[in-house]
């Protein structure tokens, strides 16, 4: 009985360790991918409405120091970003000005998937039905 119990405890701890390491690796991978070049928004939905065209012409750069630059027509808006515990946090200002849509990206996004050319995010509040995808330029 002790041998079975020890074996099961060891298996459980191994699974727990791999699970935690995988989450950390995913967060580190997303940070590395984000800082590897410039990006554009290829999908932004808010409450199920496609608002991707609001971000046409913007180029986003995620810097190692935690700053983000959004450039359109030679005009730069700066903000901050970070990745923690499978969350991609963006702050580009408040969500109050319809003529400056970048505030719509300000949120604590849940990381859905990351590849070398795409970062897919969903709002951490599932009821908001918001999705954001950055594609590498």
PDB file of C-alpha atoms in Angstrom:
ATOM      1  CA  UNK A   1       0.000   0.000   0.000  1.00  0.00           C
ATOM      2  CA  UNK A   2       2.831   2.388   0.887  1.00  0.00           C
ATOM      3  CA  UNK A   3       4.548   1.711  -2.439  1.00  0.00           C
ATOM      4  CA  UNK A   4       1.370   2.499  -4.422  1.00  0.00           C
ATOM      5  CA  UNK A   5       0.781   5.648  -2.369  1.00  0.00           C
ATOM      6  CA  UNK A   6       4.393   6.806  -2.871  1.00  0.00           C
ATOM      7  CA  UNK A   7       4.207   6.086  -6.579  1.00  0.00           C
ATOM      8  CA  UNK A   8       0.948   8.050  -6.950  1.00  0.00           C
ATOM      9  CA  UNK A   9       2.332  10.970  -4.932  1.00  0.00           C
ATOM     10  CA  UNK A  10       5.447  11.053  -7.126  1.00  0.00           C
ATOM     11  CA  UNK A  11       3.319  10.973 -10.292  1.00  0.00           C
ATOM     12  CA  UNK A  12       1.111  13.786  -9.016  1.00  0.00           C
ATOM     13  CA  UNK A  13       4.098  15.970  -8.116  1.00  0.00           C
ATOM     14  CA  UNK A  14       5.691  15.331 -11.525  1.00  0.00           C
ATOM     15  CA  UNK A  15       2.515  16.368 -13.338  1.00  0.00           C
ATOM     16  CA  UNK A  16       2.206  19.469 -11.168  1.00  0.00           C
ATOM     17  CA  UNK A  17       5.822  20.462 -11.841  1.00  0.00           C
ATOM     18  CA  UNK A  18       5.475  19.987 -15.615  1.00  0.00           C
ATOM     19  CA  UNK A  19       2.217  21.961 -15.631  1.00  0.00           C
ATOM     20  CA  UNK A  20       3.719  24.912 -13.745  1.00  0.00           C
ATOM     21  CA  UNK A  21       6.880  24.888 -15.854  1.00  0.00           C
ATOM     22  CA  UNK A  22       4.821  24.819 -19.048  1.00  0.00           C
ATOM     23  CA  UNK A  23       2.874  27.925 -17.997  1.00  0.00           C
ATOM     24  CA  UNK A  24       6.089  29.769 -17.173  1.00  0.00           C
ATOM     25  CA  UNK A  25       7.625  28.734 -20.474  1.00  0.00           C
ATOM     26  CA  UNK A  26       4.506  29.910 -22.356  1.00  0.00           C
ATOM     27  CA  UNK A  27       4.741  33.333 -20.683  1.00  0.00           C
ATOM     28  CA  UNK A  28       8.468  33.603 -21.379  1.00  0.00           C
ATOM     29  CA  UNK A  29       7.937  32.467 -24.960  1.00  0.00           C
ATOM     30  CA  UNK A  30       5.229  35.093 -25.518  1.00  0.00           C
ATOM     31  CA  UNK A  31       7.520  37.834 -24.175  1.00  0.00           C
ATOM     32  CA  UNK A  32      10.364  36.698 -26.440  1.00  0.00           C
ATOM     33  CA  UNK A  33       8.087  36.502 -29.469  1.00  0.00           C
ATOM     34  CA  UNK A  34       6.511  39.922 -28.783  1.00  0.00           C
ATOM     35  CA  UNK A  35       9.902  41.655 -28.652  1.00  0.00           C
ATOM     36  CA  UNK A  36      11.153  39.963 -31.819  1.00  0.00           C
ATOM     37  CA  UNK A  37       9.871  42.541 -34.296  1.00  0.00           C
ATOM     38  CA  UNK A  38       6.994  44.797 -35.230  1.00  0.00           C
ATOM     39  CA  UNK A  39       3.341  43.787 -35.276  1.00  0.00           C
ATOM     40  CA  UNK A  40      -0.049  44.756 -36.663  1.00  0.00           C
ATOM     41  CA  UNK A  41      -3.568  44.043 -35.427  1.00  0.00           C
ATOM     42  CA  UNK A  42      -5.225  41.496 -37.711  1.00  0.00           C
ATOM     43  CA  UNK A  43      -8.262  40.906 -35.487  1.00  0.00           C
ATOM     44  CA  UNK A  44     -10.019  42.962 -32.855  1.00  0.00           C
ATOM     45  CA  UNK A  45     -13.557  42.134 -31.819  1.00  0.00           C
ATOM     46  CA  UNK A  46     -15.508  43.863 -29.069  1.00  0.00           C
ATOM     47  CA  UNK A  47     -18.774  42.276 -27.915  1.00  0.00           C
ATOM     48  CA  UNK A  48     -18.705  40.200 -31.091  1.00  0.00           C
ATOM     49  CA  UNK A  49     -18.340  43.257 -33.373  1.00  0.00           C
ATOM     50  CA  UNK A  50     -15.345  43.242 -35.723  1.00  0.00           C
ATOM     51  CA  UNK A  51     -13.475  46.515 -35.165  1.00  0.00           C
ATOM     52  CA  UNK A  52     -10.182  45.451 -36.747  1.00  0.00           C
ATOM     53  CA  UNK A  53     -10.220  48.336 -39.250  1.00  0.00           C
ATOM     54  CA  UNK A  54      -9.887  50.826 -36.345  1.00  0.00           C
ATOM     55  CA  UNK A  55      -6.232  49.703 -36.126  1.00  0.00           C
ATOM     56  CA  UNK A  56      -5.392  49.742 -39.841  1.00  0.00           C
ATOM     57  CA  UNK A  57      -2.059  51.423 -40.484  1.00  0.00           C
ATOM     58  CA  UNK A  58      -0.718  51.018 -36.934  1.00  0.00           C
ATOM     59  CA  UNK A  59       2.594  49.293 -36.300  1.00  0.00           C
ATOM     60  CA  UNK A  60       3.214  48.031 -32.757  1.00  0.00           C
ATOM     61  CA  UNK A  61       6.608  47.470 -31.182  1.00  0.00           C
ATOM     62  CA  UNK A  62       6.920  45.715 -27.813  1.00  0.00           C
ATOM     63  CA  UNK A  63      10.203  46.777 -26.217  1.00  0.00           C
ATOM     64  CA  UNK A  64      12.269  44.761 -23.723  1.00  0.00           C
ATOM     65  CA  UNK A  65      11.916  47.549 -21.133  1.00  0.00           C
ATOM     66  CA  UNK A  66       8.118  47.092 -20.916  1.00  0.00           C
ATOM     67  CA  UNK A  67       7.138  49.945 -23.200  1.00  0.00           C
ATOM     68  CA  UNK A  68       4.989  49.622 -26.299  1.00  0.00           C
ATOM     69  CA  UNK A  69       4.972  52.023 -29.221  1.00  0.00           C
ATOM     70  CA  UNK A  70       2.066  52.282 -31.644  1.00  0.00           C
ATOM     71  CA  UNK A  71       2.974  54.256 -34.771  1.00  0.00           C
ATOM     72  CA  UNK A  72       0.624  55.479 -37.498  1.00  0.00           C
ATOM     73  CA  UNK A  73       1.446  58.119 -40.113  1.00  0.00           C
ATOM     74  CA  UNK A  74       4.613  59.069 -38.231  1.00  0.00           C
ATOM     75  CA  UNK A  75       2.751  59.712 -34.956  1.00  0.00           C
ATOM     76  CA  UNK A  76       3.757  57.554 -31.981  1.00  0.00           C
ATOM     77  CA  UNK A  77       1.634  56.736 -28.967  1.00  0.00           C
ATOM     78  CA  UNK A  78       3.498  55.012 -26.140  1.00  0.00           C
ATOM     79  CA  UNK A  79       2.269  52.802 -23.357  1.00  0.00           C
ATOM     80  CA  UNK A  80       3.315  49.810 -21.306  1.00  0.00           C
ATOM     81  CA  UNK A  81       3.031  46.050 -21.615  1.00  0.00           C
ATOM     82  CA  UNK A  82       3.960  42.935 -19.662  1.00  0.00           C
ATOM     83  CA  UNK A  83       3.368  39.202 -19.595  1.00  0.00           C
ATOM     84  CA  UNK A  84       2.563  37.503 -16.277  1.00  0.00           C
ATOM     85  CA  UNK A  85       0.860  34.184 -15.485  1.00  0.00           C
ATOM     86  CA  UNK A  86      -0.547  33.613 -18.981  1.00  0.00           C
ATOM     87  CA  UNK A  87      -1.793  37.225 -19.159  1.00  0.00           C
ATOM     88  CA  UNK A  88      -0.681  39.779 -21.720  1.00  0.00           C
ATOM     89  CA  UNK A  89      -1.172  43.185 -20.112  1.00  0.00           C
ATOM     90  CA  UNK A  90      -1.409  46.264 -22.345  1.00  0.00           C
ATOM     91  CA  UNK A  91      -1.883  49.886 -21.277  1.00  0.00           C
ATOM     92  CA  UNK A  92      -2.222  52.378 -24.119  1.00  0.00           C
ATOM     93  CA  UNK A  93      -4.390  54.823 -22.202  1.00  0.00           C
ATOM     94  CA  UNK A  94      -8.083  55.026 -21.326  1.00  0.00           C
ATOM     95  CA  UNK A  95     -10.922  53.681 -23.475  1.00  0.00           C
ATOM     96  CA  UNK A  96     -12.738  57.007 -23.798  1.00  0.00           C
ATOM     97  CA  UNK A  97     -11.898  58.634 -27.139  1.00  0.00           C
ATOM     98  CA  UNK A  98     -13.508  57.159 -30.257  1.00  0.00           C
ATOM     99  CA  UNK A  99     -11.003  59.068 -32.427  1.00  0.00           C
ATOM    100  CA  UNK A 100      -8.090  57.376 -30.634  1.00  0.00           C
ATOM    101  CA  UNK A 101      -8.919  53.664 -30.653  1.00  0.00           C
ATOM    102  CA  UNK A 102      -5.693  52.479 -28.991  1.00  0.00           C
ATOM    103  CA  UNK A 103      -7.292  52.693 -25.540  1.00  0.00           C
ATOM    104  CA  UNK A 104      -9.508  49.786 -26.614  1.00  0.00           C
ATOM    105  CA  UNK A 105      -6.423  47.571 -26.435  1.00  0.00           C
ATOM    106  CA  UNK A 106      -5.815  48.494 -22.782  1.00  0.00           C
ATOM    107  CA  UNK A 107      -6.647  45.322 -20.881  1.00  0.00           C
ATOM    108  CA  UNK A 108      -5.354  42.230 -19.105  1.00  0.00           C
ATOM    109  CA  UNK A 109      -5.594  39.792 -21.995  1.00  0.00           C
ATOM    110  CA  UNK A 110      -5.571  36.019 -21.606  1.00  0.00           C
ATOM    111  CA  UNK A 111      -2.956  34.415 -23.879  1.00  0.00           C
ATOM    112  CA  UNK A 112      -4.772  31.964 -26.164  1.00  0.00           C
ATOM    113  CA  UNK A 113      -1.801  30.997 -28.345  1.00  0.00           C
ATOM    114  CA  UNK A 114       1.604  32.222 -29.452  1.00  0.00           C
ATOM    115  CA  UNK A 115       3.643  31.351 -32.529  1.00  0.00           C
ATOM    116  CA  UNK A 116       6.648  33.127 -34.035  1.00  0.00           C
ATOM    117  CA  UNK A 117       4.284  35.115 -36.280  1.00  0.00           C
ATOM    118  CA  UNK A 118       1.055  35.455 -34.281  1.00  0.00           C
ATOM    119  CA  UNK A 119      -0.123  36.290 -30.765  1.00  0.00           C
ATOM    120  CA  UNK A 120      -3.791  35.463 -30.114  1.00  0.00           C
ATOM    121  CA  UNK A 121      -5.437  36.999 -27.055  1.00  0.00           C
ATOM    122  CA  UNK A 122      -8.874  36.965 -25.452  1.00  0.00           C
ATOM    123  CA  UNK A 123     -10.277  39.227 -22.767  1.00  0.00           C
ATOM    124  CA  UNK A 124      -9.760  37.735 -19.320  1.00  0.00           C
ATOM    125  CA  UNK A 125     -13.476  38.482 -18.755  1.00  0.00           C
ATOM    126  CA  UNK A 126     -15.137  35.927 -21.043  1.00  0.00           C
ATOM    127  CA  UNK A 127     -18.497  37.739 -21.004  1.00  0.00           C
ATOM    128  CA  UNK A 128     -16.971  40.727 -22.848  1.00  0.00           C
ATOM    129  CA  UNK A 129     -16.409  38.581 -25.958  1.00  0.00           C
ATOM    130  CA  UNK A 130     -13.266  40.530 -26.936  1.00  0.00           C
ATOM    131  CA  UNK A 131     -10.478  39.021 -29.011  1.00  0.00           C
ATOM    132  CA  UNK A 132      -7.206  40.499 -30.236  1.00  0.00           C
ATOM    133  CA  UNK A 133      -4.672  39.056 -32.645  1.00  0.00           C
ATOM    134  CA  UNK A 134      -1.278  40.556 -33.434  1.00  0.00           C
ATOM    135  CA  UNK A 135       0.465  39.324 -36.580  1.00  0.00           C
ATOM    136  CA  UNK A 136       4.142  39.936 -37.207  1.00  0.00           C
ATOM    137  CA  UNK A 137       4.994  42.371 -39.990  1.00  0.00           C
TER     138      UNK A 137
END
